[in-house]
mmCIF file of C-alpha atoms and ligand atoms in Angstrom:
data_model
loop_
_atom_site.group_PDB
_atom_site.id
_atom_site.type_symbol
_atom_site.label_atom_id
_atom_site.label_comp_id
_atom_site.label_asym_id
_atom_site.label_seq_id
_atom_site.Cartn_x
_atom_site.Cartn_y
_atom_site.Cartn_z
ATOM 1 C CA MET A 1 -27.367 7.320 -3.645
ATOM 2 C CA THR A 2 -26.249 10.783 -4.762
ATOM 3 C CA LEU A 3 -22.839 10.806 -6.400
ATOM 4 C CA PRO A 4 -20.943 13.869 -7.675
ATOM 5 C CA ALA A 5 -22.121 14.861 -11.161
ATOM 6 C CA ALA A 6 -18.654 14.390 -12.671
ATOM 7 C CA ILE A 7 -18.788 10.667 -11.858
ATOM 8 C CA GLN A 8 -22.002 10.157 -13.788
ATOM 9 C CA SER A 9 -20.531 11.855 -16.839
ATOM 10 C CA ALA A 10 -17.064 10.359 -16.394
ATOM 11 C CA ASP A 11 -17.633 7.904 -19.221
ATOM 12 C CA GLY A 12 -15.985 5.090 -17.375
ATOM 13 C CA HIS A 13 -12.977 7.230 -16.532
ATOM 14 C CA PRO A 14 -11.626 5.897 -13.248
ATOM 15 C CA VAL A 15 -11.824 8.071 -10.188
ATOM 16 C CA VAL A 16 -8.603 7.710 -8.132
ATOM 17 C CA ASP A 17 -8.545 7.301 -4.352
ATOM 18 C CA THR A 18 -5.113 8.562 -3.290
ATOM 19 C CA HIS A 19 -5.252 7.088 0.210
ATOM 20 C CA ALA A 20 -6.278 3.512 0.977
ATOM 21 C CA HIS A 21 -5.118 1.052 3.621
ATOM 22 C CA GLN A 22 -5.637 -2.709 3.712
ATOM 23 C CA PRO A 23 -9.015 -3.862 5.109
ATOM 24 C CA THR A 24 -7.183 -6.977 6.309
ATOM 25 C CA ALA A 25 -5.494 -8.132 9.504
ATOM 26 C CA GLU A 26 -2.060 -7.166 8.127
ATOM 27 C CA PHE A 27 -2.892 -3.491 8.636
ATOM 28 C CA LEU A 28 -5.808 -3.320 11.064
ATOM 29 C CA GLU A 29 -4.608 -5.879 13.596
ATOM 30 C CA ASP A 30 -0.897 -6.595 13.144
ATOM 31 C CA ALA A 31 0.521 -3.166 12.250
ATOM 32 C CA GLY A 32 -2.333 -1.265 13.909
ATOM 33 C CA GLY A 33 -2.283 -3.087 17.216
ATOM 34 C CA GLU A 34 -3.787 -1.386 20.254
ATOM 35 C CA MET A 35 -3.481 2.141 18.836
ATOM 36 C CA MET A 36 -5.825 1.109 15.983
ATOM 37 C CA ALA A 37 -8.340 -0.425 18.382
ATOM 38 C CA ASP A 38 -8.252 2.891 20.310
ATOM 39 C CA ALA A 39 -9.013 4.803 17.087
ATOM 40 C CA ALA A 40 -11.912 2.462 16.257
ATOM 41 C CA SER A 41 -13.474 2.791 19.680
ATOM 42 C CA GLU A 42 -13.091 6.576 19.470
ATOM 43 C CA PHE A 43 -15.373 6.354 16.404
ATOM 44 C CA GLY A 44 -17.754 4.026 18.233
ATOM 45 C CA THR A 45 -16.841 0.963 16.175
ATOM 46 C CA SER A 46 -14.576 -2.079 16.410
ATOM 47 C CA VAL A 47 -11.886 -3.401 14.096
ATOM 48 C CA GLU A 48 -13.374 -5.615 11.348
ATOM 49 C CA THR A 49 -11.581 -7.122 8.367
ATOM 50 C CA TRP A 50 -12.560 -8.228 4.839
ATOM 51 C CA ASP A 51 -10.805 -9.184 1.610
ATOM 52 C CA TYR A 52 -9.631 -7.326 -1.513
ATOM 53 C CA GLY A 53 -12.376 -8.753 -3.739
ATOM 54 C CA GLU A 54 -15.005 -7.142 -1.524
ATOM 55 C CA MET A 55 -12.978 -3.952 -1.316
ATOM 56 C CA ILE A 56 -12.688 -3.575 -5.081
ATOM 57 C CA ASP A 57 -16.380 -4.379 -5.632
ATOM 58 C CA GLU A 58 -17.250 -1.668 -3.124
ATOM 59 C CA TYR A 59 -15.157 0.871 -5.048
ATOM 60 C CA HIS A 60 -16.435 -0.144 -8.475
ATOM 61 C CA ALA A 61 -20.014 0.237 -7.274
ATOM 62 C CA VAL A 62 -19.446 3.998 -6.886
ATOM 63 C CA GLY A 63 -17.356 4.513 -10.021
ATOM 64 C CA ILE A 64 -13.896 4.439 -8.461
ATOM 65 C CA GLY A 65 -11.415 2.566 -10.613
ATOM 66 C CA ARG A 66 -8.031 3.049 -8.900
ATOM 67 C CA ALA A 67 -6.616 3.370 -5.423
ATOM 68 C CA ILE A 68 -3.184 3.950 -3.941
ATOM 69 C CA LEU A 69 -2.551 1.118 -1.497
ATOM 70 C CA LEU A 70 -0.177 2.208 1.250
ATOM 71 C CA GLY A 71 2.507 0.262 3.086
ATOM 72 C CA TRP A 72 3.177 0.804 6.781
ATOM 73 C CA ASP A 73 6.349 0.381 8.822
ATOM 74 C CA ALA A 74 6.382 2.023 12.242
ATOM 75 C CA GLU A 75 8.034 -0.924 13.929
ATOM 76 C CA THR A 76 10.786 0.899 15.824
ATOM 77 C CA ASN A 77 8.462 3.450 17.418
ATOM 78 C CA THR A 78 5.391 1.257 18.016
ATOM 79 C CA GLY A 79 6.830 -2.248 18.343
ATOM 80 C CA ASN A 80 4.164 -3.479 15.901
ATOM 81 C CA PRO A 81 5.143 -5.447 12.772
ATOM 82 C CA PRO A 82 5.021 -3.639 9.413
ATOM 83 C CA VAL A 83 2.631 -4.148 6.501
ATOM 84 C CA PRO A 84 5.546 -5.506 4.449
ATOM 85 C CA ASN A 85 6.456 -3.932 1.131
ATOM 86 C CA ASP A 86 6.510 -7.370 -0.463
ATOM 87 C CA TYR A 87 2.912 -7.831 0.641
ATOM 88 C CA VAL A 88 1.850 -4.477 -0.878
ATOM 89 C CA ALA A 89 3.524 -5.489 -4.158
ATOM 90 C CA GLU A 90 1.823 -8.902 -4.044
ATOM 91 C CA VAL A 91 -1.643 -7.364 -3.575
ATOM 92 C CA ARG A 92 -0.911 -4.873 -6.362
ATOM 93 C CA ASP A 93 0.187 -7.719 -8.649
ATOM 94 C CA ALA A 94 -3.034 -9.608 -7.939
ATOM 95 C CA HIS A 95 -5.102 -6.523 -8.923
ATOM 96 C CA PRO A 96 -2.784 -4.481 -11.182
ATOM 97 C CA ASP A 97 -5.561 -2.477 -12.846
ATOM 98 C CA PHE A 98 -6.936 -1.303 -9.530
ATOM 99 C CA PHE A 99 -4.038 -0.768 -7.120
ATOM 100 C CA VAL A 100 -1.065 1.568 -7.273
ATOM 101 C CA GLY A 101 1.353 0.348 -4.577
ATOM 102 C CA PHE A 102 3.250 2.705 -2.269
ATOM 103 C CA GLY A 103 5.939 1.260 0.017
ATOM 104 C CA SER A 104 6.883 2.297 3.514
ATOM 105 C CA VAL A 105 10.270 2.452 5.181
ATOM 106 C CA ASP A 106 10.923 2.933 8.873
ATOM 107 C CA PRO A 107 13.350 5.879 9.001
ATOM 108 C CA TRP A 108 14.879 4.526 12.222
ATOM 109 C CA LYS A 109 15.990 1.246 10.652
ATOM 110 C CA ASP A 110 19.598 0.899 9.483
ATOM 111 C CA ASP A 111 18.504 -0.465 6.113
ATOM 112 C CA ALA A 112 15.972 2.316 5.374
ATOM 113 C CA ASP A 113 17.924 3.555 2.343
ATOM 114 C CA ALA A 114 18.484 0.119 0.879
ATOM 115 C CA GLU A 115 14.839 -0.817 1.491
ATOM 116 C CA ALA A 116 13.699 2.337 -0.319
ATOM 117 C CA ARG A 117 15.802 1.352 -3.320
ATOM 118 C CA ARG A 118 14.519 -2.223 -3.216
ATOM 119 C CA CYS A 119 10.904 -0.983 -3.167
ATOM 120 C CA VAL A 120 11.306 0.870 -6.443
ATOM 121 C CA GLU A 121 13.954 -1.154 -8.254
ATOM 122 C CA ASP A 122 12.884 -4.701 -7.310
ATOM 123 C CA LEU A 123 9.245 -4.451 -6.234
ATOM 124 C CA ASP A 124 8.261 -1.754 -8.749
ATOM 125 C CA LEU A 125 6.361 0.203 -6.105
ATOM 126 C CA SER A 126 5.279 3.660 -7.280
ATOM 127 C CA GLY A 127 6.066 5.833 -4.256
ATOM 128 C CA PHE A 128 6.344 5.975 -0.464
ATOM 129 C CA LYS A 129 4.130 6.701 2.506
ATOM 130 C CA PHE A 130 5.335 8.097 5.833
ATOM 131 C CA GLN A 131 3.232 8.397 8.976
ATOM 132 C CA GLN A 132 5.480 10.629 11.052
ATOM 133 C CA ILE A 133 3.363 10.386 14.238
ATOM 134 C CA ALA A 134 3.267 6.575 14.274
ATOM 135 C CA GLN A 135 6.884 6.419 13.121
ATOM 136 C CA GLY A 136 7.903 8.982 15.761
ATOM 137 C CA PHE A 137 10.229 11.085 13.655
ATOM 138 C CA ASP A 138 10.800 14.662 12.564
ATOM 139 C CA PRO A 139 11.169 14.514 8.764
ATOM 140 C CA SER A 140 13.075 17.814 8.749
ATOM 141 C CA ALA A 141 15.826 16.489 11.062
ATOM 142 C CA PRO A 142 19.271 16.305 9.399
ATOM 143 C CA GLU A 143 19.643 12.613 10.283
ATOM 144 C CA HIS A 144 16.843 11.706 7.860
ATOM 145 C CA ARG A 145 18.021 13.837 4.982
ATOM 146 C CA GLU A 146 19.887 11.015 3.273
ATOM 147 C CA LEU A 147 16.740 8.891 3.064
ATOM 148 C CA PHE A 148 14.881 11.674 1.253
ATOM 149 C CA ASP A 149 17.905 12.273 -0.987
ATOM 150 C CA THR A 150 17.649 8.616 -1.983
ATOM 151 C CA ILE A 151 13.919 8.842 -2.650
ATOM 152 C CA GLU A 152 14.317 12.048 -4.655
ATOM 153 C CA ASP A 153 16.947 10.218 -6.652
ATOM 154 C CA LEU A 154 14.590 7.315 -7.284
ATOM 155 C CA GLY A 155 12.189 9.800 -8.885
ATOM 156 C CA VAL A 156 8.981 8.702 -7.139
ATOM 157 C CA PRO A 157 6.387 10.684 -5.147
ATOM 158 C CA VAL A 158 5.968 10.616 -1.381
ATOM 159 C CA VAL A 159 2.847 10.772 0.787
ATOM 160 C CA PHE A 160 3.332 12.316 4.233
ATOM 161 C CA HIS A 161 0.734 12.256 6.961
ATOM 162 C CA GLY A 162 -0.693 15.729 7.662
ATOM 163 C CA GLY A 163 -2.179 16.902 10.962
ATOM 164 C CA SER A 164 -3.396 15.172 14.098
ATOM 165 C CA SER A 165 -4.071 11.431 14.383
ATOM 166 C CA THR A 166 -6.750 9.274 15.980
ATOM 167 C CA LEU A 167 -4.270 6.451 16.616
ATOM 168 C CA GLY A 168 -4.085 5.921 20.370
ATOM 169 C CA ALA A 169 -6.947 8.393 20.882
ATOM 170 C CA GLY A 170 -8.365 8.721 24.370
ATOM 171 C CA THR A 171 -5.656 6.678 26.092
ATOM 172 C CA PRO A 172 -3.341 8.072 28.767
ATOM 173 C CA GLY A 173 -0.502 9.758 26.910
ATOM 174 C CA GLY A 174 -2.105 8.761 23.574
ATOM 175 C CA ARG A 175 0.061 5.599 23.738
ATOM 176 C CA GLY A 176 3.142 7.792 23.632
ATOM 177 C CA LEU A 177 2.461 9.110 20.109
ATOM 178 C CA LYS A 178 3.506 12.743 19.555
ATOM 179 C CA LEU A 179 1.245 14.920 17.426
ATOM 180 C CA LYS A 180 3.935 17.537 16.746
ATOM 181 C CA TYR A 181 5.349 15.231 14.059
ATOM 182 C CA GLY A 182 2.147 15.765 12.060
ATOM 183 C CA ASP A 183 2.824 19.500 11.659
ATOM 184 C CA PRO A 184 3.064 20.166 7.905
ATOM 185 C CA MET A 185 5.669 22.904 8.506
ATOM 186 C CA LEU A 186 8.182 20.077 9.030
ATOM 187 C CA ILE A 187 7.410 18.972 5.477
ATOM 188 C CA ASP A 188 7.993 22.487 4.181
ATOM 189 C CA ASP A 189 11.680 21.958 5.024
ATOM 190 C CA VAL A 190 11.744 18.601 3.237
ATOM 191 C CA ALA A 191 10.069 20.120 0.172
ATOM 192 C CA ALA A 192 12.530 23.028 0.088
ATOM 193 C CA ASP A 193 15.513 20.678 0.270
ATOM 194 C CA HIS A 194 14.097 18.209 -2.281
ATOM 195 C CA PRO A 195 12.517 20.295 -5.055
ATOM 196 C CA GLU A 196 12.410 17.353 -7.479
ATOM 197 C CA MET A 197 10.432 15.168 -5.058
ATOM 198 C CA PRO A 198 6.637 15.408 -5.517
ATOM 199 C CA ILE A 199 5.000 15.458 -2.076
ATOM 200 C CA LEU A 200 1.385 14.741 -1.207
ATOM 201 C CA LEU A 201 0.323 15.993 2.225
ATOM 202 C CA ALA A 202 -2.388 13.540 3.198
ATOM 203 C CA HIS A 203 -5.559 14.775 4.918
ATOM 204 C CA PRO A 204 -6.692 18.299 5.749
ATOM 205 C CA ALA A 205 -3.923 18.825 8.329
ATOM 206 C CA PHE A 206 -6.063 19.736 11.354
ATOM 207 C CA PRO A 207 -5.201 21.896 13.325
ATOM 208 C CA TRP A 208 -2.618 23.220 10.856
ATOM 209 C CA GLU A 209 -4.742 23.578 7.703
ATOM 210 C CA LYS A 210 -3.652 27.200 7.104
ATOM 211 C CA GLU A 211 0.014 26.213 7.183
ATOM 212 C CA GLN A 212 -0.752 23.375 4.797
ATOM 213 C CA LEU A 213 -2.527 25.690 2.330
ATOM 214 C CA ALA A 214 0.367 28.145 2.482
ATOM 215 C CA ILE A 215 2.875 25.380 1.734
ATOM 216 C CA CYS A 216 0.805 24.007 -1.162
ATOM 217 C CA ARG A 217 0.655 27.479 -2.670
ATOM 218 C CA GLN A 218 4.304 28.343 -2.237
ATOM 219 C CA LYS A 219 5.926 24.972 -3.036
ATOM 220 C CA GLY A 220 5.336 23.779 -6.582
ATOM 221 C CA ASN A 221 6.157 20.214 -5.552
ATOM 222 C CA VAL A 222 3.632 19.976 -2.675
ATOM 223 C CA TYR A 223 0.049 18.767 -3.110
ATOM 224 C CA MET A 224 -2.666 17.667 -0.676
ATOM 225 C CA ASP A 225 -5.622 15.317 -0.455
ATOM 226 C CA LEU A 226 -8.991 15.419 1.313
ATOM 227 C CA SER A 227 -8.777 11.963 2.902
ATOM 228 C CA GLY A 228 -9.516 11.064 6.491
ATOM 229 C CA TRP A 229 -12.344 13.585 6.910
ATOM 230 C CA LEU A 230 -15.891 13.648 5.612
ATOM 231 C CA PRO A 231 -16.347 16.877 3.599
ATOM 232 C CA ARG A 232 -18.817 18.220 6.218
ATOM 233 C CA TYR A 233 -15.984 18.343 8.753
ATOM 234 C CA ILE A 234 -13.350 19.873 6.454
ATOM 235 C CA ASP A 235 -12.337 23.469 7.170
ATOM 236 C CA GLU A 236 -14.210 25.984 4.954
ATOM 237 C CA GLN A 237 -10.993 27.571 3.770
ATOM 238 C CA VAL A 238 -9.619 24.229 2.583
ATOM 239 C CA LEU A 239 -12.761 23.610 0.525
ATOM 240 C CA HIS A 240 -12.563 27.143 -0.843
ATOM 241 C CA TYR A 241 -8.909 26.761 -1.887
ATOM 242 C CA ALA A 242 -9.681 23.347 -3.414
ATOM 243 C CA GLY A 243 -12.079 25.044 -5.812
ATOM 244 C CA THR A 244 -9.935 28.087 -6.562
ATOM 245 C CA VAL A 245 -6.193 28.681 -6.129
ATOM 246 C CA LEU A 246 -5.374 25.026 -5.408
ATOM 247 C CA ARG A 247 -7.780 23.392 -7.841
ATOM 248 C CA ASP A 248 -4.883 21.767 -9.683
ATOM 249 C CA LYS A 249 -3.279 20.452 -6.480
ATOM 250 C CA VAL A 250 -5.995 18.958 -4.280
ATOM 251 C CA MET A 251 -6.997 15.306 -4.637
ATOM 252 C CA PHE A 252 -9.725 12.990 -3.465
ATOM 253 C CA GLY A 253 -8.844 10.296 -0.934
ATOM 254 C CA THR A 254 -10.768 8.284 1.644
ATOM 255 C CA ASP A 255 -8.401 6.721 4.209
ATOM 256 C CA TYR A 256 -10.131 3.384 3.583
ATOM 257 C CA PRO A 257 -11.286 1.365 5.492
ATOM 258 C CA MET A 258 -11.772 4.037 8.176
ATOM 259 C CA ILE A 259 -13.864 6.063 5.703
ATOM 260 C CA ARG A 260 -15.767 4.205 2.982
ATOM 261 C CA PRO A 261 -15.905 5.605 -0.581
ATOM 262 C CA GLU A 262 -19.701 5.762 -0.918
ATOM 263 C CA ARG A 263 -20.039 7.711 2.322
ATOM 264 C CA TRP A 264 -17.333 10.201 1.325
ATOM 265 C CA LEU A 265 -18.609 10.778 -2.225
ATOM 266 C CA GLU A 266 -22.209 11.225 -1.070
ATOM 267 C CA ASP A 267 -21.121 13.760 1.510
ATOM 268 C CA PHE A 268 -18.983 15.532 -1.094
ATOM 269 C CA ALA A 269 -21.995 15.760 -3.442
ATOM 270 C CA GLU A 270 -24.184 17.110 -0.642
ATOM 271 C CA GLN A 271 -21.777 19.523 1.032
ATOM 272 C CA THR A 272 -19.956 21.148 -1.882
ATOM 273 C CA ASP A 273 -21.004 22.889 -5.096
ATOM 274 C CA TYR A 274 -17.932 22.672 -7.311
ATOM 275 C CA ASP A 275 -18.596 22.790 -11.041
ATOM 276 C CA GLU A 276 -17.990 19.596 -12.981
ATOM 277 C CA ALA A 277 -14.607 20.695 -14.310
ATOM 278 C CA THR A 278 -13.374 21.191 -10.734
ATOM 279 C CA GLN A 279 -14.881 17.887 -9.614
ATOM 280 C CA ARG A 280 -12.987 16.128 -12.383
ATOM 281 C CA LYS A 281 -9.730 17.713 -11.234
ATOM 282 C CA LEU A 282 -10.280 16.764 -7.610
ATOM 283 C CA LEU A 283 -11.591 13.269 -8.300
ATOM 284 C CA TRP A 284 -9.054 12.038 -10.845
ATOM 285 C CA GLU A 285 -7.237 14.526 -13.082
ATOM 286 C CA ASN A 286 -4.929 15.909 -10.387
ATOM 287 C CA ALA A 287 -4.105 12.415 -9.105
ATOM 288 C CA GLU A 288 -3.328 11.179 -12.607
ATOM 289 C CA ALA A 289 -0.968 14.092 -13.172
ATOM 290 C CA PHE A 290 0.663 13.604 -9.754
ATOM 291 C CA LEU A 291 1.149 9.871 -10.280
ATOM 292 C CA GLY A 292 2.029 10.132 -13.963
ATOM 293 C CA LEU A 293 -0.732 7.622 -14.834
HETATM 294 ZN ZN1 LIG B 301 -4.210 6.759 6.381
#
């Protein structure tokens, strides 16, 4: 297998995957429901599950030492149960050297604010993840401002979904999911109103990559990752920015288990020609700075 040169000379320094989901039924079957099965069949596969021991072994085999494990609560919009924050904390506690836990709150629930506080103050989770398309909300709408005020106050970073989604793909009406909520311009508002809140826009935000690059350049508190897409499918301009003007702000991520780390890293080694210093930034230095590791 061909891995990026920086990994071979990393001297045991852990590469950080900024975007991982559970390879278990909690995410893939319970929270994912039919919209996840649609996404799997769109990629010509079916939903399979395995445990965290196997997951961590798979990462270690390619030199990845840490991953952000994301919660999921889109219950109001999808009717599916959440991946509970307590569960994310439990998995993190079982593998504290490997996982960084990010909670999720459903912005439509009455206790969203209190749950956000509980995540950080009681469960010691390190940040939050929103999936605006699955959760069916416009993050720039005034009714959600208080939730982001609370999170900014808590002093932790937030991951927002960026771009289109394969959830519900190919079904009539896409199972009612609305792609407009994945437009990164909605996050530009949130970033402007919450300058102290570090924001990671997950995925090259197809078909709004240019908007995403503009936001990452203009907003000091907005970053992005390369998860959810094999490098061969990532827009040229994104890859160019990642090696130049945004080389301190772009991070590696997979979107595990939809994309597996070995596959992504091999493709990265084959498709790109960043120097080792840039590879180190993309593969772990930027994530460490973002997360304060
Ligand atoms: Zn994801």
